[in-house]
PDB file of C-alpha atoms in Angstrom:
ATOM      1  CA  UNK A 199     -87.574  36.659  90.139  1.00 41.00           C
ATOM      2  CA  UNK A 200     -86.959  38.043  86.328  1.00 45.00           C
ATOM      3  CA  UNK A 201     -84.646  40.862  85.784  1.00 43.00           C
ATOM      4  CA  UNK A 202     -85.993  42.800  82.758  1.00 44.00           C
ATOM      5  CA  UNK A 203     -85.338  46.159  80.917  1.00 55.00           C
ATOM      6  CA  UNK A 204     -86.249  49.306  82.813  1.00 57.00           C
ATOM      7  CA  UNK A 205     -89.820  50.026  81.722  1.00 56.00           C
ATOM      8  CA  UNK A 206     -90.125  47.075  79.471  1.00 52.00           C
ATOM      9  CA  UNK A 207     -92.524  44.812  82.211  1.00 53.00           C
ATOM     10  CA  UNK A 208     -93.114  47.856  84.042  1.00 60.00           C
ATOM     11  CA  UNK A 209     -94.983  49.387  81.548  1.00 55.00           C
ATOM     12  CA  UNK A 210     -98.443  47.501  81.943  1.00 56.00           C
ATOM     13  CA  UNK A 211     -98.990  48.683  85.427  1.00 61.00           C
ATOM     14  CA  UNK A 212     -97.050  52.017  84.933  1.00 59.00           C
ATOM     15  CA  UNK A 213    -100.120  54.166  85.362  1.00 60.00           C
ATOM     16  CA  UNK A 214    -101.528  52.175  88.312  1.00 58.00           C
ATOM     17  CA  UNK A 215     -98.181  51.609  89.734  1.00 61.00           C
ATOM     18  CA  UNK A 216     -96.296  54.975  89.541  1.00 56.00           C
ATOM     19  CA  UNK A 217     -98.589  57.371  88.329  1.00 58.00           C
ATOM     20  CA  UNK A 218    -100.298  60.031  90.480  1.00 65.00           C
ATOM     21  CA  UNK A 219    -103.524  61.725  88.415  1.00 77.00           C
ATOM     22  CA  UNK A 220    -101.871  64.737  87.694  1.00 91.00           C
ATOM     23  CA  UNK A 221    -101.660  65.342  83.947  1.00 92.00           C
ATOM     24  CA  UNK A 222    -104.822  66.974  83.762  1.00 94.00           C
ATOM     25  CA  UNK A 223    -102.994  69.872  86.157  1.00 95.00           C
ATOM     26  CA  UNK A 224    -100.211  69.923  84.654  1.00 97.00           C
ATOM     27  CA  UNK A 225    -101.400  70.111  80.998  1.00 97.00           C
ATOM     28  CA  UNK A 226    -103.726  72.697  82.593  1.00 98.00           C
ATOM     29  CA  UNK A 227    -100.546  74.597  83.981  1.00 98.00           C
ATOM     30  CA  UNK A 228     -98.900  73.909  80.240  1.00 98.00           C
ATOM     31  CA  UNK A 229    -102.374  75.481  78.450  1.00 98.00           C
ATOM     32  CA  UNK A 230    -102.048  78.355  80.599  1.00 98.00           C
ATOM     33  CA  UNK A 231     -98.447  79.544  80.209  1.00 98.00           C
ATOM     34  CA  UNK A 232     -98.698  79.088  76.294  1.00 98.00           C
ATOM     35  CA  UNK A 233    -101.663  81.082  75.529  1.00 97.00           C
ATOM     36  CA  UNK A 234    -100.270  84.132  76.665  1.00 95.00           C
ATOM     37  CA  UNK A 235     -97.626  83.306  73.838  1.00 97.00           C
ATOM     38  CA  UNK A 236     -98.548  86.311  70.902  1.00 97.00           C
ATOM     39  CA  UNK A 237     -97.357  83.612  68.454  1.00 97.00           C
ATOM     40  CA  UNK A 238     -99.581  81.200  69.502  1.00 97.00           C
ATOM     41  CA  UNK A 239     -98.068  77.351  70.471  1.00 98.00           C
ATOM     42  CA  UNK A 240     -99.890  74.730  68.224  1.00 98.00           C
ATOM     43  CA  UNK A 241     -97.352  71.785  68.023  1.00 98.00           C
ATOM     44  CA  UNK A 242     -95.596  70.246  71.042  1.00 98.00           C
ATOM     45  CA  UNK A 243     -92.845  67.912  71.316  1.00 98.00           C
ATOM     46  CA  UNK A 244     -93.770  65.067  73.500  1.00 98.00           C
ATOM     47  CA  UNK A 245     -89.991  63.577  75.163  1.00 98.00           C
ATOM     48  CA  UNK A 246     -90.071  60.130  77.467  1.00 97.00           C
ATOM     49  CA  UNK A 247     -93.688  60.819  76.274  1.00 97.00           C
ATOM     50  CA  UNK A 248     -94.556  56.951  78.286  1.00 93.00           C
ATOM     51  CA  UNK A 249     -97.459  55.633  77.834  1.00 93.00           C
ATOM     52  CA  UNK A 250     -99.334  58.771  76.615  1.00 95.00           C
ATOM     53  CA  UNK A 251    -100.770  60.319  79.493  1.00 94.00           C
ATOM     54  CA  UNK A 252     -99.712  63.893  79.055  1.00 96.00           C
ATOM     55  CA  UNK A 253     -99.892  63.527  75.320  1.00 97.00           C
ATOM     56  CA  UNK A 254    -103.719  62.704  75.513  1.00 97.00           C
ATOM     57  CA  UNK A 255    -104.369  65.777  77.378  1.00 96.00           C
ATOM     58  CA  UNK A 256    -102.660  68.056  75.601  1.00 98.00           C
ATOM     59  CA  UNK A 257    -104.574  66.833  72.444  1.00 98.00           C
ATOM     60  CA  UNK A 258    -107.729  67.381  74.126  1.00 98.00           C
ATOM     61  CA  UNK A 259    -106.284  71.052  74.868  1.00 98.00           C
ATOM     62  CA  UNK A 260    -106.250  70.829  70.278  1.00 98.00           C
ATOM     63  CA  UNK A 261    -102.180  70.782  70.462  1.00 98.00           C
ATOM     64  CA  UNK A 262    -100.508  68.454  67.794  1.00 98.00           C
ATOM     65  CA  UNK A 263     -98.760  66.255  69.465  1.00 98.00           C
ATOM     66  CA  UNK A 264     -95.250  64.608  68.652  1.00 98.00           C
ATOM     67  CA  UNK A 265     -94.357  62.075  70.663  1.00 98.00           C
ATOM     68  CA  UNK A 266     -91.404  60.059  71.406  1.00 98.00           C
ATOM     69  CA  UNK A 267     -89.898  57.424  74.228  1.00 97.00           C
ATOM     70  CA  UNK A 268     -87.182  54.864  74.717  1.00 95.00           C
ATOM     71  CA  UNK A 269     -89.243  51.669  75.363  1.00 92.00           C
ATOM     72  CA  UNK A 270     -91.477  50.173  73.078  1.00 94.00           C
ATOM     73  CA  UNK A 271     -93.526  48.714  75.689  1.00 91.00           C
ATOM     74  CA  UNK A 272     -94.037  51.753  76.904  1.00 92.00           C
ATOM     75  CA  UNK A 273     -95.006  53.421  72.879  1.00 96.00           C
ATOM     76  CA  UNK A 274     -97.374  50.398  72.298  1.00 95.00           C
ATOM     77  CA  UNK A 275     -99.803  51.414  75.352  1.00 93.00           C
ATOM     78  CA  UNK A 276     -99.433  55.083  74.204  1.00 96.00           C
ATOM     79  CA  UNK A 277    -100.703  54.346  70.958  1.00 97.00           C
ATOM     80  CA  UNK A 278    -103.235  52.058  71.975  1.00 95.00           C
ATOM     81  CA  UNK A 279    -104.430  55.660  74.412  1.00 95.00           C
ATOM     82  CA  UNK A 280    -103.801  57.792  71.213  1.00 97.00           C
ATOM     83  CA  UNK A 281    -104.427  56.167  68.014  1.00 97.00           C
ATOM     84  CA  UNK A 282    -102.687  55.748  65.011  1.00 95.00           C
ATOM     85  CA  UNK A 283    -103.057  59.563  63.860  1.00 96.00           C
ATOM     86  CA  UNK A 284    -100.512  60.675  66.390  1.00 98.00           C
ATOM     87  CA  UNK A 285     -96.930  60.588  65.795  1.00 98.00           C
ATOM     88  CA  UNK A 286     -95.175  58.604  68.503  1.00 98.00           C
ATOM     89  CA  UNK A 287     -91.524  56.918  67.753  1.00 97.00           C
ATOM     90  CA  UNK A 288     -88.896  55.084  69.753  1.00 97.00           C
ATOM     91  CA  UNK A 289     -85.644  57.137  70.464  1.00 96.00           C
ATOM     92  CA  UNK A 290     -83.243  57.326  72.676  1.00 96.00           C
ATOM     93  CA  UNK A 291     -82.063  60.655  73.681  1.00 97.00           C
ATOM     94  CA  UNK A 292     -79.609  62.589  73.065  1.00 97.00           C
ATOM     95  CA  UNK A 293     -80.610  60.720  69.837  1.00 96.00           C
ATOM     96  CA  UNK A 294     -83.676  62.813  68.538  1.00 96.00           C
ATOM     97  CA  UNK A 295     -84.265  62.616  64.648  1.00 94.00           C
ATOM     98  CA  UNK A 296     -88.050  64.242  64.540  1.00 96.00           C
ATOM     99  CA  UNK A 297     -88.955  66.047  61.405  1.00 94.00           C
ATOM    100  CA  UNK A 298     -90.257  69.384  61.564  1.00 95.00           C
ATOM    101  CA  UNK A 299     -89.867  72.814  64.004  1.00 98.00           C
ATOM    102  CA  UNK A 300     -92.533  72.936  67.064  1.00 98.00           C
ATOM    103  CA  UNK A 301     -93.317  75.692  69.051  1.00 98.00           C
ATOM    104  CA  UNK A 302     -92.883  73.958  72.198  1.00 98.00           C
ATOM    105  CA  UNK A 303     -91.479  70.340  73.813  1.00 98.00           C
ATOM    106  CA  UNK A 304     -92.185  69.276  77.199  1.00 98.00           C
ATOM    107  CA  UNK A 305     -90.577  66.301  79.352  1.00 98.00           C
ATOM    108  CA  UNK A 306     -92.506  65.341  82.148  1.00 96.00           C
ATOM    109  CA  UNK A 307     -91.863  62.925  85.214  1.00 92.00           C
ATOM    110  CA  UNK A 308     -87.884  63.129  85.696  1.00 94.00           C
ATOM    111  CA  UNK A 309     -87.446  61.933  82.219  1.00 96.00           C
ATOM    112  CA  UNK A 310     -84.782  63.814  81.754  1.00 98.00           C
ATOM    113  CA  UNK A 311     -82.864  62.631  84.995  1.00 98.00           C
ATOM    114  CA  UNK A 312     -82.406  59.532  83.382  1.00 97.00           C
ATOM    115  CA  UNK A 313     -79.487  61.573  81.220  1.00 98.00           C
ATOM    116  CA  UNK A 314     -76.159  62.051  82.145  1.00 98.00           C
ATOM    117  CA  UNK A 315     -74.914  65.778  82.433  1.00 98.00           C
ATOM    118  CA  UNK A 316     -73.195  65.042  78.809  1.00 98.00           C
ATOM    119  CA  UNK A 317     -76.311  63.554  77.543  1.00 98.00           C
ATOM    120  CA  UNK A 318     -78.166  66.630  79.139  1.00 98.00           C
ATOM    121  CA  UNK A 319     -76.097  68.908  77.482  1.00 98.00           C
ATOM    122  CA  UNK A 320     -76.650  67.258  74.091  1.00 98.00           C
ATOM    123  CA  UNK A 321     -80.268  66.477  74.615  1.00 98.00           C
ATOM    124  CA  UNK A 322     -81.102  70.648  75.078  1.00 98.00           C
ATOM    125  CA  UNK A 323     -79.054  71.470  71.820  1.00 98.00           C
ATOM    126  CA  UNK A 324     -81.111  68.424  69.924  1.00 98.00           C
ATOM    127  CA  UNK A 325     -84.331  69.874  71.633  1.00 98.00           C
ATOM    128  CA  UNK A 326     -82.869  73.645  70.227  1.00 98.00           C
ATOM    129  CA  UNK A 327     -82.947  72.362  66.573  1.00 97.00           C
ATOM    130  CA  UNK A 328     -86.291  71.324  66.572  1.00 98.00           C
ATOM    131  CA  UNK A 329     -87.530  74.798  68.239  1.00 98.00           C
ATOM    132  CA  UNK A 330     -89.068  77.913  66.346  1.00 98.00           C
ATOM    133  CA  UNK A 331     -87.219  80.692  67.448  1.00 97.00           C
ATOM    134  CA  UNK A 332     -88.703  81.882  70.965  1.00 98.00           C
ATOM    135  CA  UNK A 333     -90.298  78.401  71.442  1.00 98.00           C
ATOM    136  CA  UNK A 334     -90.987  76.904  74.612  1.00 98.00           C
ATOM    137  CA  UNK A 335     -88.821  74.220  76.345  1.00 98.00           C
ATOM    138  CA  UNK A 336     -90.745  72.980  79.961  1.00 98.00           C
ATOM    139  CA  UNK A 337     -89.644  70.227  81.983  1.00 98.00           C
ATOM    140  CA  UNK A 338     -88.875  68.757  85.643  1.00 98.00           C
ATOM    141  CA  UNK A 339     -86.680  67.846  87.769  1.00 98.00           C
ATOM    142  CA  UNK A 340     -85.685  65.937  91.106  1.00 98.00           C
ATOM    143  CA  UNK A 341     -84.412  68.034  93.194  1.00 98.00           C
ATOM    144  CA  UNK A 342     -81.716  68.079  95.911  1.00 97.00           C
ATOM    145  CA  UNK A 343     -84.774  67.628  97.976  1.00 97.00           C
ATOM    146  CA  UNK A 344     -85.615  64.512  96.620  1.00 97.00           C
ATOM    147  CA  UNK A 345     -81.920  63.281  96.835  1.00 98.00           C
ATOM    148  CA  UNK A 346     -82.218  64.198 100.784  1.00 98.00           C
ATOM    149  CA  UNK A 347     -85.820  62.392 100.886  1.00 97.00           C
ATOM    150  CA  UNK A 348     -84.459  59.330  99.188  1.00 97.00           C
ATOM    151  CA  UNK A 349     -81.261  58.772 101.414  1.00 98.00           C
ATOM    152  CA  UNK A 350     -83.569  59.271 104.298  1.00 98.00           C
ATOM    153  CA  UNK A 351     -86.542  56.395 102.624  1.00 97.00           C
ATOM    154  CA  UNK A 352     -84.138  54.235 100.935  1.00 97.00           C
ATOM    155  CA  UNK A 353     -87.414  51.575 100.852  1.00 96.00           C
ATOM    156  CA  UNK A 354     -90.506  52.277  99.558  1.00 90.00           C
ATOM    157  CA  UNK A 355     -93.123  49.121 100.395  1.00 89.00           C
ATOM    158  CA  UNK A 356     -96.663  49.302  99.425  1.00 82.00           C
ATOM    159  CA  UNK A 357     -99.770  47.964  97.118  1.00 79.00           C
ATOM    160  CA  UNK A 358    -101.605  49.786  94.294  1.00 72.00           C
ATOM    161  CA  UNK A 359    -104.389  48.168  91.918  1.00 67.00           C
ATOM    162  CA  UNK A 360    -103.496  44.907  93.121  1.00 72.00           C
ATOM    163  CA  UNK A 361    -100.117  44.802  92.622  1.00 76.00           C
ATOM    164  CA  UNK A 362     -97.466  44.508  96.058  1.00 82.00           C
ATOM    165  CA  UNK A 363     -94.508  46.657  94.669  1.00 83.00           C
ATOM    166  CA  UNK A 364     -91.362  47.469  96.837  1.00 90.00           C
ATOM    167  CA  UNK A 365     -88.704  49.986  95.647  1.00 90.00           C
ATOM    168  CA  UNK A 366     -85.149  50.333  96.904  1.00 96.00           C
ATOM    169  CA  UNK A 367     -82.635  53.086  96.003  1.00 97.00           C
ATOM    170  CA  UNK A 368     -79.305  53.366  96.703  1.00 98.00           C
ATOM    171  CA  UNK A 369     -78.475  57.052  96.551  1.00 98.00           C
ATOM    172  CA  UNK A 370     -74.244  58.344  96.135  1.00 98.00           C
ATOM    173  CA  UNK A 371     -74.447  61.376  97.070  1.00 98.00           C
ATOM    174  CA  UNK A 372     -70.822  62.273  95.622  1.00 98.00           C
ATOM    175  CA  UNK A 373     -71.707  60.857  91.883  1.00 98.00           C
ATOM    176  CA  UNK A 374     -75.269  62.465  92.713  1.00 98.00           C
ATOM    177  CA  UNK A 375     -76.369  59.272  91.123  1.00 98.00           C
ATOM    178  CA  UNK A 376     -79.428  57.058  92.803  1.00 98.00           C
ATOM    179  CA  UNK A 377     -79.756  53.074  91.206  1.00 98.00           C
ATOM    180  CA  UNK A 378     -83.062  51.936  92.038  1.00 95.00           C
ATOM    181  CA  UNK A 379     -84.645  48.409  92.122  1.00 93.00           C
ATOM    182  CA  UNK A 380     -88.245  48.142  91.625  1.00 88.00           C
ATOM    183  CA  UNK A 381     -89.931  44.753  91.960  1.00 87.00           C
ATOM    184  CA  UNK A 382     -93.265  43.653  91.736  1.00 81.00           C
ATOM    185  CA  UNK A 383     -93.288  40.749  93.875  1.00 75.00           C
ATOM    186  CA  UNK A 384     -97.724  39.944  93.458  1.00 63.00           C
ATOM    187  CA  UNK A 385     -98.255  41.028  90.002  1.00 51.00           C
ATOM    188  CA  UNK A 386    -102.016  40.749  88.563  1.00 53.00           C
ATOM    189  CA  UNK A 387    -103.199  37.685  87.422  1.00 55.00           C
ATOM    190  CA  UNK A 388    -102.754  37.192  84.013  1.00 54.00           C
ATOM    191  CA  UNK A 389    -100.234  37.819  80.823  1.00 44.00           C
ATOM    192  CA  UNK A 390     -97.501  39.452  80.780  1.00 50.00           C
ATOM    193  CA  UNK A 391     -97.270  40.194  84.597  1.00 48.00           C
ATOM    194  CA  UNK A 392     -98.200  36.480  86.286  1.00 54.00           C
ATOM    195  CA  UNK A 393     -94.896  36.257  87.190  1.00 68.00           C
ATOM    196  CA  UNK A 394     -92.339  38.513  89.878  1.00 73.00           C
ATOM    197  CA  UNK A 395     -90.212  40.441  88.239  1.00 75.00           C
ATOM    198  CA  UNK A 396     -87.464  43.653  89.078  1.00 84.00           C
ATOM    199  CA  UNK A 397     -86.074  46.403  86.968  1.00 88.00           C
ATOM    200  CA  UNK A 398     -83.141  47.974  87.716  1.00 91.00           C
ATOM    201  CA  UNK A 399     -83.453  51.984  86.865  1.00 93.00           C
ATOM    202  CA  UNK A 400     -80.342  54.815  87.627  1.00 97.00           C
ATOM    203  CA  UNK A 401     -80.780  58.405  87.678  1.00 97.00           C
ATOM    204  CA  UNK A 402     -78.504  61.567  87.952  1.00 98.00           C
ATOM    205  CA  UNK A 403     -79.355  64.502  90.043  1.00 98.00           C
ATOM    206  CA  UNK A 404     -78.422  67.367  88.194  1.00 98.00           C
ATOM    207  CA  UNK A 405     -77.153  70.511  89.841  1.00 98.00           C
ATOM    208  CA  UNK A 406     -78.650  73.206  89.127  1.00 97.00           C
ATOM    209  CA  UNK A 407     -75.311  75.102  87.710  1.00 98.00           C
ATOM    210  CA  UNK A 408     -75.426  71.747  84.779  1.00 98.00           C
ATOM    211  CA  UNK A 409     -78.992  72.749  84.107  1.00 98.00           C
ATOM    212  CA  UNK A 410     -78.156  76.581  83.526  1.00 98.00           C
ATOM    213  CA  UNK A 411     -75.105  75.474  81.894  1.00 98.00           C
ATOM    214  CA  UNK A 412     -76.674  73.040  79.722  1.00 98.00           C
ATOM    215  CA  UNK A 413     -79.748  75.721  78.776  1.00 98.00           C
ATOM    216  CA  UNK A 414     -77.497  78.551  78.071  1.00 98.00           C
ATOM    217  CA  UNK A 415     -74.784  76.856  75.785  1.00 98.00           C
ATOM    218  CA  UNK A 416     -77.718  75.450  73.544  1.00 98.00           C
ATOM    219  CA  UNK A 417     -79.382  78.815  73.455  1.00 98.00           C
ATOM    220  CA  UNK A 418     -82.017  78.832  75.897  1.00 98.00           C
ATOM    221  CA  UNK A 419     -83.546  81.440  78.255  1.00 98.00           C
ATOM    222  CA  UNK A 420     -84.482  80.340  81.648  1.00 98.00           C
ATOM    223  CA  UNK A 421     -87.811  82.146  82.342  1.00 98.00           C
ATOM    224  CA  UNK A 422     -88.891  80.055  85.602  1.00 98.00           C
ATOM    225  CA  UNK A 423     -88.159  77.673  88.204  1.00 98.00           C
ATOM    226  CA  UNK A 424     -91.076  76.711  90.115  1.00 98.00           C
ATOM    227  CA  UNK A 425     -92.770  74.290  92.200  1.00 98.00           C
ATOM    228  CA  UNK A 426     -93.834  70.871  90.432  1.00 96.00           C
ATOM    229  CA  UNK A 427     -96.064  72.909  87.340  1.00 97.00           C
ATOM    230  CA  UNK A 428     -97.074  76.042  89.555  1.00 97.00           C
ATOM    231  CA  UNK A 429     -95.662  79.247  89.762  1.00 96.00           C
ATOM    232  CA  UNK A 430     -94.850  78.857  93.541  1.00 97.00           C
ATOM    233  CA  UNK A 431     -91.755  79.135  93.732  1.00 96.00           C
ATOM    234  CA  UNK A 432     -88.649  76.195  94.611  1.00 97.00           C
ATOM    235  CA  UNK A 433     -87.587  76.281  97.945  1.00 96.00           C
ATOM    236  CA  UNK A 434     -85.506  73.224 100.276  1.00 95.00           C
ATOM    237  CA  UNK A 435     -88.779  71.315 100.918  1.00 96.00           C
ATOM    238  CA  UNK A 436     -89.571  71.335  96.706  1.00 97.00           C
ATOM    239  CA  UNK A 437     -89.087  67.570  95.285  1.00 97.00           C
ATOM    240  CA  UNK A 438     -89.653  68.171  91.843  1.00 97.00           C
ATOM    241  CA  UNK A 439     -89.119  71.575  90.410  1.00 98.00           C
ATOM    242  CA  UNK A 440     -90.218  72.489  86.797  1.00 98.00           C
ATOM    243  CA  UNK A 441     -88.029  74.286  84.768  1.00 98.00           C
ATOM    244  CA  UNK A 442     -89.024  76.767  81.855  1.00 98.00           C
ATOM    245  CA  UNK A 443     -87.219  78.030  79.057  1.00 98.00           C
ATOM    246  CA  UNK A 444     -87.267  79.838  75.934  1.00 98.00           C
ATOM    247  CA  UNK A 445     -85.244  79.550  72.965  1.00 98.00           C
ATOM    248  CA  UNK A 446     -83.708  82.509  71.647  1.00 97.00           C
ATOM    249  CA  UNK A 447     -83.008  83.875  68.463  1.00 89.00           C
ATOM    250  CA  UNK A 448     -80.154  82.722  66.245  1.00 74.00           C
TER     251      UNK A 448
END
């Protein structure tokens, strides 16, 4: 079986594979917050933007949309999704060189797990710089729910769109680090997947306390916590929780 780069083979079968339909809620949930904004929120940020999913809705919500990721496999299917008039760019974050000021950035599906707490830390005061005063930052997080729930299902086995995928995490709960293997072990027939092949992802679960920490020392507000893009609110059972914050004035 082929090791490769975390979301470099993954990425043709990334919406089958891992995806649940849910942008259209959560751009929904996104559309809904931001037009009670008196300024008005036109131009969005796009982080671990993937392969365009949530960028595609908010454009059909008429947001410009800036987006930008760390694998190009995962940029090429996004731009095949969105065309060449939207902005999409490979970067690596805390690493974020984006020209302009938007009104709000989003980063959906635990991109932002994949940070350190340092490269957290950095990552809000990049996002900070490239905020109009007041702008909007949303984005989740797993949750020490989801750090229980994956000690407890260290395996994940099961088949989507013709693919047999297994995933196995090893979870330390002192490091609050989880290393996960994903393999595809009966990819589809066909280029680039006829072959097995595993990636080898690693996450951080932040504590809450880094988050806060994080958000307040680059000059954020936290307005909400809730529920994976509701307004219900986080409790023990919660497994992603969306955060929401607004920049404040220099």
């Amino acid at each position: 079986m082929r090791h490769a780069e975390a979301y470099s083979r993954l990425a043709g079968v990334y919406d089958e594979l891992v995806i649940d339909p849910c942008h259209d809620l959560w751009a929904s949930f996104l559309h809904d917050l931001w037009s009670a904004d008196p300024e008005g929120v036109r131009s969005v940020l796009d982080l671990c933007c993937g392969t365009g999913l949530l960028a595609g809705e908010l454009i059909a919500r008429s947001y410009r949309v800036v987006g930008v990721d760390a694998t190009e496999a995962m940029l090429a299917l996004a731009r095949e999704r969105l065309g060449p008039e939207v902005e999409l760019s490979r970067m690596t974050l805390p690493d974020l060189v984006v020209e302009g000021v938007f009104d709000a950035a989003v980063c959906t599906f635990d991109g932002l797990n994949y940070l350190t707490p340092d490269e957290l830390r950095l990552t809000m005061a990049a996002v900070a710089r490239r905020l109009r005063p007041a702008g909007w930052l949303v984005f989740d997080l797993h949750t020490d729910g989801m750090m229980d729930f994956t000690i407890s299902n260290p395996v994940v086995v099961g088949e989507s769109a013709g693919t047999d995928f297994v995933i196995s995490s090893i979870v330390d709960p002192g490091t609050r680090t989880c290393d996960t293997t994903i393999e595809l072990t009966r990819p589809r027939a066909g280029e680039p997947f006829s072959e097995p092949f595993s990636e080898q992802h690693r996450q951080y679960f932040h504590t809450d306390a880094e988050v806060r920490a994080s958000l307040q020392d680059a000059g954020f507000a936290v307005t909400a916590v809730g529920e994976e893009y509701t307004h219900e609110p986080v409790d023990a059972s919660t497994l992603r929780a969306t955060w929401t914050a607004r920049r404040l004035p220099m």
